[in-house]
PDB file of C-alpha atoms in Angstrom:
ATOM      1  CA  UNK X 201       0.102   0.060   0.021  1.00 69.00           C
ATOM      2  CA  UNK X 202       2.554   2.624   1.080  1.00 72.00           C
ATOM      3  CA  UNK X 203       4.557   2.069  -2.275  1.00 88.00           C
ATOM      4  CA  UNK X 204       1.271   2.873  -4.101  1.00 89.00           C
ATOM      5  CA  UNK X 205       0.742   5.900  -2.223  1.00 95.00           C
ATOM      6  CA  UNK X 206       4.272   7.191  -2.350  1.00 96.00           C
ATOM      7  CA  UNK X 207       3.986   6.768  -6.101  1.00 96.00           C
ATOM      8  CA  UNK X 208       0.771   8.993  -6.035  1.00 97.00           C
ATOM      9  CA  UNK X 209       2.502  11.668  -4.181  1.00 98.00           C
ATOM     10  CA  UNK X 210       5.360  11.721  -6.339  1.00 98.00           C
ATOM     11  CA  UNK X 211       3.041  12.026  -9.275  1.00 97.00           C
ATOM     12  CA  UNK X 212       1.187  14.933  -7.454  1.00 98.00           C
ATOM     13  CA  UNK X 213       4.489  16.515  -6.943  1.00 98.00           C
ATOM     14  CA  UNK X 214       5.738  16.047 -10.002  1.00 98.00           C
ATOM     15  CA  UNK X 215       2.545  17.565 -11.561  1.00 97.00           C
ATOM     16  CA  UNK X 216       2.892  20.825  -9.250  1.00 98.00           C
ATOM     17  CA  UNK X 217       6.561  21.621  -9.566  1.00 97.00           C
ATOM     18  CA  UNK X 218       6.842  20.856 -13.532  1.00 97.00           C
ATOM     19  CA  UNK X 219      10.540  21.107 -14.370  1.00 95.00           C
ATOM     20  CA  UNK X 220      11.396  24.655 -12.946  1.00 96.00           C
ATOM     21  CA  UNK X 221      10.260  23.961  -9.229  1.00 96.00           C
ATOM     22  CA  UNK X 222       8.431  26.386  -7.241  1.00 97.00           C
ATOM     23  CA  UNK X 223       9.611  29.741  -8.656  1.00 98.00           C
ATOM     24  CA  UNK X 224       7.646  31.836  -6.452  1.00 98.00           C
ATOM     25  CA  UNK X 225       9.234  30.339  -2.931  1.00 97.00           C
ATOM     26  CA  UNK X 226      12.550  30.480  -5.107  1.00 96.00           C
ATOM     27  CA  UNK X 227      12.363  34.028  -5.633  1.00 97.00           C
ATOM     28  CA  UNK X 228      11.159  35.211  -2.308  1.00 97.00           C
ATOM     29  CA  UNK X 229      12.392  32.823   0.420  1.00 96.00           C
ATOM     30  CA  UNK X 230      16.142  32.053   1.369  1.00 94.00           C
ATOM     31  CA  UNK X 231      16.967  28.425   0.919  1.00 91.00           C
ATOM     32  CA  UNK X 232      18.283  28.684   4.426  1.00 89.00           C
ATOM     33  CA  UNK X 233      15.330  30.045   6.047  1.00 95.00           C
ATOM     34  CA  UNK X 234      13.376  27.473   8.477  1.00 95.00           C
ATOM     35  CA  UNK X 235       9.777  28.129   9.593  1.00 95.00           C
ATOM     36  CA  UNK X 236       6.871  26.620  10.956  1.00 97.00           C
ATOM     37  CA  UNK X 237       3.344  26.047   9.881  1.00 98.00           C
ATOM     38  CA  UNK X 238       0.270  24.895  11.554  1.00 98.00           C
ATOM     39  CA  UNK X 239      -2.667  23.412   9.795  1.00 98.00           C
ATOM     40  CA  UNK X 240      -6.357  24.871  10.754  1.00 98.00           C
ATOM     41  CA  UNK X 241      -9.783  22.988  10.687  1.00 98.00           C
ATOM     42  CA  UNK X 242     -12.077  25.972   9.145  1.00 98.00           C
ATOM     43  CA  UNK X 243     -15.171  23.747   9.415  1.00 98.00           C
ATOM     44  CA  UNK X 244     -16.228  20.919  11.557  1.00 98.00           C
ATOM     45  CA  UNK X 245     -14.861  17.661   9.851  1.00 98.00           C
ATOM     46  CA  UNK X 246     -14.186  14.005  10.440  1.00 98.00           C
ATOM     47  CA  UNK X 247     -10.102  13.854   9.906  1.00 98.00           C
ATOM     48  CA  UNK X 248      -8.801  11.473   7.383  1.00 98.00           C
ATOM     49  CA  UNK X 249      -5.678  11.498   5.238  1.00 98.00           C
ATOM     50  CA  UNK X 250      -2.854  12.177   8.071  1.00 98.00           C
ATOM     51  CA  UNK X 251      -0.202   9.784   7.094  1.00 98.00           C
ATOM     52  CA  UNK X 252      -0.323  10.515   3.416  1.00 98.00           C
ATOM     53  CA  UNK X 253       0.001  14.482   4.658  1.00 98.00           C
ATOM     54  CA  UNK X 254       2.984  13.245   6.444  1.00 98.00           C
ATOM     55  CA  UNK X 255       4.522  11.514   3.618  1.00 98.00           C
ATOM     56  CA  UNK X 256       3.937  14.208   1.325  1.00 98.00           C
ATOM     57  CA  UNK X 257       6.014  16.852   3.357  1.00 98.00           C
ATOM     58  CA  UNK X 258       8.805  13.955   3.835  1.00 98.00           C
ATOM     59  CA  UNK X 259       8.639  13.324  -0.015  1.00 98.00           C
ATOM     60  CA  UNK X 260       9.538  17.087  -0.651  1.00 98.00           C
ATOM     61  CA  UNK X 261      12.058  17.130   2.079  1.00 98.00           C
ATOM     62  CA  UNK X 262      13.086  14.191   4.631  1.00 98.00           C
ATOM     63  CA  UNK X 263      14.284  17.074   7.388  1.00 97.00           C
ATOM     64  CA  UNK X 264      10.948  18.529   7.608  1.00 97.00           C
ATOM     65  CA  UNK X 265       9.182  17.376  10.823  1.00 98.00           C
ATOM     66  CA  UNK X 266       5.356  16.889  10.896  1.00 98.00           C
ATOM     67  CA  UNK X 267       3.513  16.439  13.989  1.00 98.00           C
ATOM     68  CA  UNK X 268       0.156  15.386  13.526  1.00 98.00           C
ATOM     69  CA  UNK X 269      -1.327  14.176  16.845  1.00 98.00           C
ATOM     70  CA  UNK X 270      -4.706  13.299  15.847  1.00 98.00           C
ATOM     71  CA  UNK X 271      -5.781  10.192  14.307  1.00 98.00           C
ATOM     72  CA  UNK X 272      -7.994   9.619  11.301  1.00 98.00           C
ATOM     73  CA  UNK X 273     -11.496   9.300  12.501  1.00 98.00           C
ATOM     74  CA  UNK X 274     -11.356  12.096  14.703  1.00 98.00           C
ATOM     75  CA  UNK X 275     -14.124  14.402  14.862  1.00 98.00           C
ATOM     76  CA  UNK X 276     -12.632  17.849  14.990  1.00 98.00           C
ATOM     77  CA  UNK X 277     -14.479  21.024  15.438  1.00 98.00           C
ATOM     78  CA  UNK X 278     -13.841  24.369  13.567  1.00 98.00           C
ATOM     79  CA  UNK X 279     -11.003  26.510  14.695  1.00 98.00           C
ATOM     80  CA  UNK X 280      -9.021  23.313  15.972  1.00 98.00           C
ATOM     81  CA  UNK X 281      -5.078  23.126  14.941  1.00 98.00           C
ATOM     82  CA  UNK X 282      -4.601  19.565  13.365  1.00 98.00           C
ATOM     83  CA  UNK X 283      -0.967  19.798  13.671  1.00 98.00           C
ATOM     84  CA  UNK X 284       2.133  21.489  12.670  1.00 98.00           C
ATOM     85  CA  UNK X 285       5.025  21.090  10.041  1.00 98.00           C
ATOM     86  CA  UNK X 286       8.492  22.523  10.743  1.00 97.00           C
ATOM     87  CA  UNK X 287      11.712  22.772   8.714  1.00 96.00           C
ATOM     88  CA  UNK X 288      12.924  24.639   5.711  1.00 96.00           C
ATOM     89  CA  UNK X 289      10.302  27.117   4.762  1.00 96.00           C
ATOM     90  CA  UNK X 290      10.635  26.591   1.043  1.00 97.00           C
ATOM     91  CA  UNK X 291       9.799  22.845   1.596  1.00 97.00           C
ATOM     92  CA  UNK X 292       6.568  23.690   3.574  1.00 98.00           C
ATOM     93  CA  UNK X 293       5.656  25.932   0.973  1.00 98.00           C
ATOM     94  CA  UNK X 294       6.393  23.349  -1.838  1.00 98.00           C
ATOM     95  CA  UNK X 295       4.301  20.718   0.000  1.00 98.00           C
ATOM     96  CA  UNK X 296       1.479  22.927   1.004  1.00 98.00           C
ATOM     97  CA  UNK X 297      -0.817  22.725  -1.627  1.00 98.00           C
ATOM     98  CA  UNK X 298      -0.476  18.703  -2.395  1.00 98.00           C
ATOM     99  CA  UNK X 299      -0.655  17.988   1.156  1.00 98.00           C
ATOM    100  CA  UNK X 300      -3.710  20.150   1.394  1.00 98.00           C
ATOM    101  CA  UNK X 301      -5.391  18.736  -1.722  1.00 98.00           C
ATOM    102  CA  UNK X 302      -5.011  14.893   0.040  1.00 98.00           C
ATOM    103  CA  UNK X 303      -6.157  16.105   3.340  1.00 98.00           C
ATOM    104  CA  UNK X 304      -9.164  18.202   2.397  1.00 98.00           C
ATOM    105  CA  UNK X 305     -10.411  15.534   0.073  1.00 98.00           C
ATOM    106  CA  UNK X 306     -10.047  12.601   2.127  1.00 98.00           C
ATOM    107  CA  UNK X 307     -11.363  14.445   5.103  1.00 98.00           C
ATOM    108  CA  UNK X 308     -14.578  15.277   2.904  1.00 98.00           C
ATOM    109  CA  UNK X 309     -14.789  11.460   2.006  1.00 98.00           C
ATOM    110  CA  UNK X 310     -14.441  10.640   6.045  1.00 98.00           C
ATOM    111  CA  UNK X 311     -17.108  13.493   6.755  1.00 98.00           C
ATOM    112  CA  UNK X 312     -19.596  12.352   4.179  1.00 98.00           C
ATOM    113  CA  UNK X 313     -19.324   8.704   5.344  1.00 98.00           C
ATOM    114  CA  UNK X 314     -19.739   9.842   9.000  1.00 98.00           C
ATOM    115  CA  UNK X 315     -23.090  11.376   8.097  1.00 98.00           C
ATOM    116  CA  UNK X 316     -24.364   8.382   6.446  1.00 98.00           C
ATOM    117  CA  UNK X 317     -23.288   6.151   9.223  1.00 98.00           C
ATOM    118  CA  UNK X 318     -25.027   8.330  11.674  1.00 98.00           C
ATOM    119  CA  UNK X 319     -28.182   8.339   9.634  1.00 97.00           C
ATOM    120  CA  UNK X 320     -28.197   4.411   9.947  1.00 98.00           C
ATOM    121  CA  UNK X 321     -27.376   4.655  13.682  1.00 97.00           C
ATOM    122  CA  UNK X 322     -29.952   2.065  15.703  1.00 96.00           C
ATOM    123  CA  UNK X 323     -30.242  -0.104  12.590  1.00 97.00           C
ATOM    124  CA  UNK X 324     -28.636  -3.032  11.551  1.00 96.00           C
ATOM    125  CA  UNK X 325     -28.018  -1.630   8.059  1.00 98.00           C
ATOM    126  CA  UNK X 326     -24.459  -0.559   7.233  1.00 98.00           C
ATOM    127  CA  UNK X 327     -23.375   1.918   4.795  1.00 98.00           C
ATOM    128  CA  UNK X 328     -21.120   0.563   1.632  1.00 98.00           C
ATOM    129  CA  UNK X 329     -18.780   2.485  -0.592  1.00 98.00           C
ATOM    130  CA  UNK X 330     -18.364   1.648  -4.324  1.00 97.00           C
ATOM    131  CA  UNK X 331     -15.679   1.816  -6.821  1.00 97.00           C
ATOM    132  CA  UNK X 332     -16.749   4.986  -8.153  1.00 97.00           C
ATOM    133  CA  UNK X 333     -13.614   6.671  -6.905  1.00 97.00           C
ATOM    134  CA  UNK X 334     -11.184   9.146  -8.172  1.00 97.00           C
ATOM    135  CA  UNK X 335      -8.953   7.293 -10.401  1.00 95.00           C
ATOM    136  CA  UNK X 336      -5.491   6.324  -8.632  1.00 95.00           C
ATOM    137  CA  UNK X 337      -6.964   7.328  -5.154  1.00 97.00           C
ATOM    138  CA  UNK X 338      -8.960   4.135  -4.347  1.00 97.00           C
ATOM    139  CA  UNK X 339      -7.130   2.919  -1.499  1.00 97.00           C
ATOM    140  CA  UNK X 340      -7.245   6.192   0.073  1.00 98.00           C
ATOM    141  CA  UNK X 341     -10.520   7.134  -0.456  1.00 98.00           C
ATOM    142  CA  UNK X 342     -11.778   3.584   0.935  1.00 98.00           C
ATOM    143  CA  UNK X 343      -9.558   4.222   4.112  1.00 98.00           C
ATOM    144  CA  UNK X 344     -11.273   7.500   4.537  1.00 98.00           C
ATOM    145  CA  UNK X 345     -14.828   5.823   4.089  1.00 98.00           C
ATOM    146  CA  UNK X 346     -13.371   3.350   6.971  1.00 98.00           C
ATOM    147  CA  UNK X 347     -12.198   6.413   9.034  1.00 98.00           C
ATOM    148  CA  UNK X 348     -15.646   8.008   8.653  1.00 98.00           C
ATOM    149  CA  UNK X 349     -17.478   4.890  10.173  1.00 98.00           C
ATOM    150  CA  UNK X 350     -18.850   3.293   6.847  1.00 98.00           C
ATOM    151  CA  UNK X 351     -17.703  -0.113   5.279  1.00 98.00           C
ATOM    152  CA  UNK X 352     -15.860  -0.858   2.181  1.00 98.00           C
ATOM    153  CA  UNK X 353     -17.499  -2.935  -0.469  1.00 98.00           C
ATOM    154  CA  UNK X 354     -14.970  -4.800  -2.887  1.00 96.00           C
ATOM    155  CA  UNK X 355     -11.748  -2.905  -3.717  1.00 97.00           C
ATOM    156  CA  UNK X 356     -11.664  -3.824  -7.401  1.00 97.00           C
ATOM    157  CA  UNK X 357     -12.979  -6.352  -9.951  1.00 97.00           C
ATOM    158  CA  UNK X 358     -10.596  -9.047  -8.697  1.00 96.00           C
ATOM    159  CA  UNK X 359     -12.079  -9.520  -5.073  1.00 95.00           C
ATOM    160  CA  UNK X 360     -15.361  -9.916  -5.427  1.00 95.00           C
ATOM    161  CA  UNK X 361     -18.075 -11.177  -8.146  1.00 98.00           C
ATOM    162  CA  UNK X 362     -20.693  -8.571  -8.708  1.00 98.00           C
ATOM    163  CA  UNK X 363     -23.099  -9.845 -11.861  1.00 98.00           C
ATOM    164  CA  UNK X 364     -24.426  -6.436 -13.020  1.00 97.00           C
ATOM    165  CA  UNK X 365     -27.022  -5.746 -15.976  1.00 96.00           C
ATOM    166  CA  UNK X 366     -24.442  -5.776 -18.768  1.00 98.00           C
ATOM    167  CA  UNK X 367     -23.164  -9.310 -17.444  1.00 98.00           C
ATOM    168  CA  UNK X 368     -26.736 -10.538 -17.558  1.00 98.00           C
ATOM    169  CA  UNK X 369     -27.266  -9.195 -20.973  1.00 98.00           C
ATOM    170  CA  UNK X 370     -24.131 -10.957 -22.488  1.00 98.00           C
ATOM    171  CA  UNK X 371     -24.879 -14.239 -20.791  1.00 98.00           C
ATOM    172  CA  UNK X 372     -28.741 -14.416 -21.172  1.00 98.00           C
ATOM    173  CA  UNK X 373     -30.309 -14.725 -17.852  1.00 98.00           C
ATOM    174  CA  UNK X 374     -29.476 -14.308 -14.119  1.00 98.00           C
ATOM    175  CA  UNK X 375     -29.664 -18.088 -13.521  1.00 98.00           C
ATOM    176  CA  UNK X 376     -26.997 -18.816 -16.084  1.00 98.00           C
ATOM    177  CA  UNK X 377     -24.560 -16.023 -15.055  1.00 98.00           C
ATOM    178  CA  UNK X 378     -24.910 -17.086 -11.531  1.00 98.00           C
ATOM    179  CA  UNK X 379     -24.096 -20.742 -12.269  1.00 98.00           C
ATOM    180  CA  UNK X 380     -20.990 -19.704 -14.413  1.00 98.00           C
ATOM    181  CA  UNK X 381     -19.779 -17.304 -11.966  1.00 98.00           C
ATOM    182  CA  UNK X 382     -20.063 -20.185  -9.248  1.00 96.00           C
ATOM    183  CA  UNK X 383     -18.474 -22.757 -11.157  1.00 96.00           C
ATOM    184  CA  UNK X 384     -15.370 -20.275 -11.719  1.00 97.00           C
ATOM    185  CA  UNK X 385     -14.718 -18.674  -8.629  1.00 96.00           C
ATOM    186  CA  UNK X 386     -13.023 -20.055  -5.268  1.00 92.00           C
ATOM    187  CA  UNK X 387     -15.898 -21.468  -3.025  1.00 91.00           C
ATOM    188  CA  UNK X 388     -15.169 -18.901  -0.142  1.00 92.00           C
ATOM    189  CA  UNK X 389     -16.028 -16.031  -2.830  1.00 95.00           C
ATOM    190  CA  UNK X 390     -19.571 -14.657  -2.489  1.00 95.00           C
ATOM    191  CA  UNK X 391     -21.442 -14.188  -5.705  1.00 98.00           C
ATOM    192  CA  UNK X 392     -23.400 -11.039  -5.941  1.00 98.00           C
ATOM    193  CA  UNK X 393     -26.026 -10.190  -8.479  1.00 98.00           C
ATOM    194  CA  UNK X 394     -27.861  -7.021  -9.591  1.00 98.00           C
ATOM    195  CA  UNK X 395     -31.662  -7.209  -9.878  1.00 98.00           C
ATOM    196  CA  UNK X 396     -34.269  -4.452 -10.830  1.00 98.00           C
ATOM    197  CA  UNK X 397     -37.456  -6.170 -10.089  1.00 98.00           C
ATOM    198  CA  UNK X 398     -39.206  -9.088  -8.115  1.00 98.00           C
ATOM    199  CA  UNK X 399     -38.888 -11.357 -11.094  1.00 98.00           C
ATOM    200  CA  UNK X 400     -35.392 -11.122 -10.821  1.00 98.00           C
ATOM    201  CA  UNK X 401     -35.395 -11.287  -7.297  1.00 98.00           C
ATOM    202  CA  UNK X 402     -36.971 -14.751  -7.400  1.00 98.00           C
ATOM    203  CA  UNK X 403     -34.445 -16.175 -10.249  1.00 98.00           C
ATOM    204  CA  UNK X 404     -31.616 -14.691  -8.195  1.00 98.00           C
ATOM    205  CA  UNK X 405     -32.768 -16.574  -4.828  1.00 98.00           C
ATOM    206  CA  UNK X 406     -33.613 -19.503  -7.181  1.00 98.00           C
ATOM    207  CA  UNK X 407     -30.105 -19.695  -8.718  1.00 98.00           C
ATOM    208  CA  UNK X 408     -28.843 -19.491  -4.889  1.00 97.00           C
ATOM    209  CA  UNK X 409     -26.552 -15.901  -5.402  1.00 98.00           C
ATOM    210  CA  UNK X 410     -25.547 -15.071  -1.882  1.00 98.00           C
ATOM    211  CA  UNK X 411     -26.201 -11.420  -2.140  1.00 98.00           C
ATOM    212  CA  UNK X 412     -28.661  -9.366  -4.228  1.00 98.00           C
ATOM    213  CA  UNK X 413     -28.237  -5.944  -5.312  1.00 98.00           C
ATOM    214  CA  UNK X 414     -31.575  -4.451  -5.299  1.00 98.00           C
ATOM    215  CA  UNK X 415     -31.077  -1.603  -7.931  1.00 98.00           C
ATOM    216  CA  UNK X 416     -33.349   1.553  -8.276  1.00 97.00           C
ATOM    217  CA  UNK X 417     -35.843   0.091  -6.346  1.00 97.00           C
ATOM    218  CA  UNK X 418     -38.797   2.543  -4.653  1.00 96.00           C
ATOM    219  CA  UNK X 419     -39.138   1.490  -1.010  1.00 96.00           C
ATOM    220  CA  UNK X 420     -42.084  -0.546  -1.136  1.00 97.00           C
ATOM    221  CA  UNK X 421     -40.639  -2.719  -4.033  1.00 98.00           C
ATOM    222  CA  UNK X 422     -37.311  -2.989  -1.798  1.00 98.00           C
ATOM    223  CA  UNK X 423     -39.301  -3.880   1.243  1.00 98.00           C
ATOM    224  CA  UNK X 424     -41.481  -6.625  -0.947  1.00 98.00           C
ATOM    225  CA  UNK X 425     -38.002  -8.069  -1.904  1.00 98.00           C
ATOM    226  CA  UNK X 426     -36.567  -8.565   1.486  1.00 98.00           C
ATOM    227  CA  UNK X 427     -39.799 -10.414   2.180  1.00 98.00           C
ATOM    228  CA  UNK X 428     -39.527 -12.597  -0.505  1.00 98.00           C
ATOM    229  CA  UNK X 429     -35.685 -13.538   0.125  1.00 98.00           C
ATOM    230  CA  UNK X 430     -36.685 -14.304   3.574  1.00 97.00           C
ATOM    231  CA  UNK X 431     -33.153 -14.571   4.746  1.00 97.00           C
ATOM    232  CA  UNK X 432     -31.967 -16.681   1.906  1.00 98.00           C
ATOM    233  CA  UNK X 433     -29.477 -14.150   0.803  1.00 98.00           C
ATOM    234  CA  UNK X 434     -27.799 -10.742   1.941  1.00 98.00           C
ATOM    235  CA  UNK X 435     -29.262  -7.675   0.599  1.00 98.00           C
ATOM    236  CA  UNK X 436     -27.624  -4.341  -0.816  1.00 98.00           C
ATOM    237  CA  UNK X 437     -29.892  -1.558  -1.940  1.00 98.00           C
ATOM    238  CA  UNK X 438     -28.328   1.031  -4.253  1.00 97.00           C
ATOM    239  CA  UNK X 439     -29.012   3.433  -6.935  1.00 95.00           C
ATOM    240  CA  UNK X 440     -30.050   7.044  -6.137  1.00 86.00           C
ATOM    241  CA  UNK X 441     -29.616   6.626  -2.502  1.00 93.00           C
ATOM    242  CA  UNK X 442     -29.636   9.928  -0.717  1.00 93.00           C
ATOM    243  CA  UNK X 443     -28.658  10.958   2.963  1.00 94.00           C
ATOM    244  CA  UNK X 444     -32.462  11.770   3.433  1.00 95.00           C
ATOM    245  CA  UNK X 445     -33.554   8.718   2.282  1.00 95.00           C
ATOM    246  CA  UNK X 446     -31.248   6.363   4.153  1.00 97.00           C
ATOM    247  CA  UNK X 447     -33.104   5.767   7.009  1.00 96.00           C
ATOM    248  CA  UNK X 448     -36.291   4.711   5.075  1.00 96.00           C
ATOM    249  CA  UNK X 449     -34.432   2.415   2.978  1.00 97.00           C
ATOM    250  CA  UNK X 450     -32.795   0.865   6.177  1.00 97.00           C
ATOM    251  CA  UNK X 451     -36.285   0.423   7.493  1.00 97.00           C
ATOM    252  CA  UNK X 452     -37.305  -1.777   4.508  1.00 97.00           C
ATOM    253  CA  UNK X 453     -34.993  -4.455   6.075  1.00 98.00           C
ATOM    254  CA  UNK X 454     -31.651  -4.440   3.755  1.00 98.00           C
ATOM    255  CA  UNK X 455     -28.601  -5.328   5.398  1.00 98.00           C
ATOM    256  CA  UNK X 456     -26.593  -2.958   3.447  1.00 98.00           C
ATOM    257  CA  UNK X 457     -27.029   0.509   1.230  1.00 98.00           C
ATOM    258  CA  UNK X 458     -24.306   1.104  -1.185  1.00 98.00           C
ATOM    259  CA  UNK X 459     -23.696   4.911  -1.896  1.00 98.00           C
ATOM    260  CA  UNK X 460     -21.016   6.135  -4.608  1.00 96.00           C
ATOM    261  CA  UNK X 461     -21.847   9.693  -3.714  1.00 96.00           C
ATOM    262  CA  UNK X 462     -19.510   8.953  -0.707  1.00 97.00           C
ATOM    263  CA  UNK X 463     -16.707   9.167  -2.754  1.00 97.00           C
ATOM    264  CA  UNK X 464     -17.719  10.571  -6.332  1.00 96.00           C
ATOM    265  CA  UNK X 465     -19.390  13.630  -4.591  1.00 96.00           C
ATOM    266  CA  UNK X 466     -17.886  14.160  -1.568  1.00 97.00           C
ATOM    267  CA  UNK X 467     -17.301  17.895  -0.908  1.00 97.00           C
ATOM    268  CA  UNK X 468     -13.563  18.794   0.303  1.00 98.00           C
ATOM    269  CA  UNK X 469     -13.586  20.439   3.728  1.00 98.00           C
ATOM    270  CA  UNK X 470     -11.861  23.728   4.276  1.00 98.00           C
ATOM    271  CA  UNK X 471      -8.423  23.234   6.083  1.00 98.00           C
ATOM    272  CA  UNK X 472      -5.625  25.795   5.577  1.00 98.00           C
ATOM    273  CA  UNK X 473      -1.862  25.728   6.325  1.00 98.00           C
ATOM    274  CA  UNK X 474      -0.967  28.937   8.013  1.00 97.00           C
ATOM    275  CA  UNK X 475       2.955  30.084   8.342  1.00 96.00           C
ATOM    276  CA  UNK X 476       3.974  31.438  11.903  1.00 86.00           C
ATOM    277  CA  UNK X 477       6.549  33.909  11.427  1.00 68.00           C
ATOM    278  CA  UNK X 478       9.346  33.631  13.657  1.00 63.00           C
ATOM    279  CA  UNK X 479       8.232  30.251  14.776  1.00 57.00           C
TER     280      UNK X 479
END
């Protein structure tokens, strides 16, 4: 994981620095000048991405000292200092935007996940993420979902069978798709199949799918689907699930709700890095 993250950091810094480096800091800040800067939460948030922030500053300059005492998952109030960075001031300024991009984005994902998890409090339903992640950021964004109290769905195409509408169209039927999948994969790997109506529910249960993804169903249909399944498979609601609808969907009896919005629509939170003169 760390090798992957370090490659991502290196790519982000390369993108920002180009071939000329930080021309502004080179022009204004003497090479030997040292300084200290503080990371400040400018709104209430759930923290995520602290390790990648630390690794970003160290990638710029290994002599930089990064103090981030709060763990991912911490609930932070507006105005709280999240930590500090000390060392050559040029190095701090070079790493500033890249580090903040990671921290603001990942804390935004964690904050969104925390909101969804809170909406399901008191139910047995759990909120899942999806593969609708920023390209290259999946390991980080899924970690941020966990930090916020959400649960990870499969990481990629390699670690879970999820038969969707296009697979069914290619094969011809739910039953045949489930049969082929079960014959091909390890016996410990669950087979999940997407269904859009009650007829599909019945076919998937008869085919012995272990998980049914109830796609874009209204709540009464979803409730009826759960009744038809009667515990013979796990259930996951998906498609157009909003924060406002989460409790209603959970009360329909599903085991999981997946929300692509946790990653593809999470708003980056407001965090700044403030240089403290003379520190």
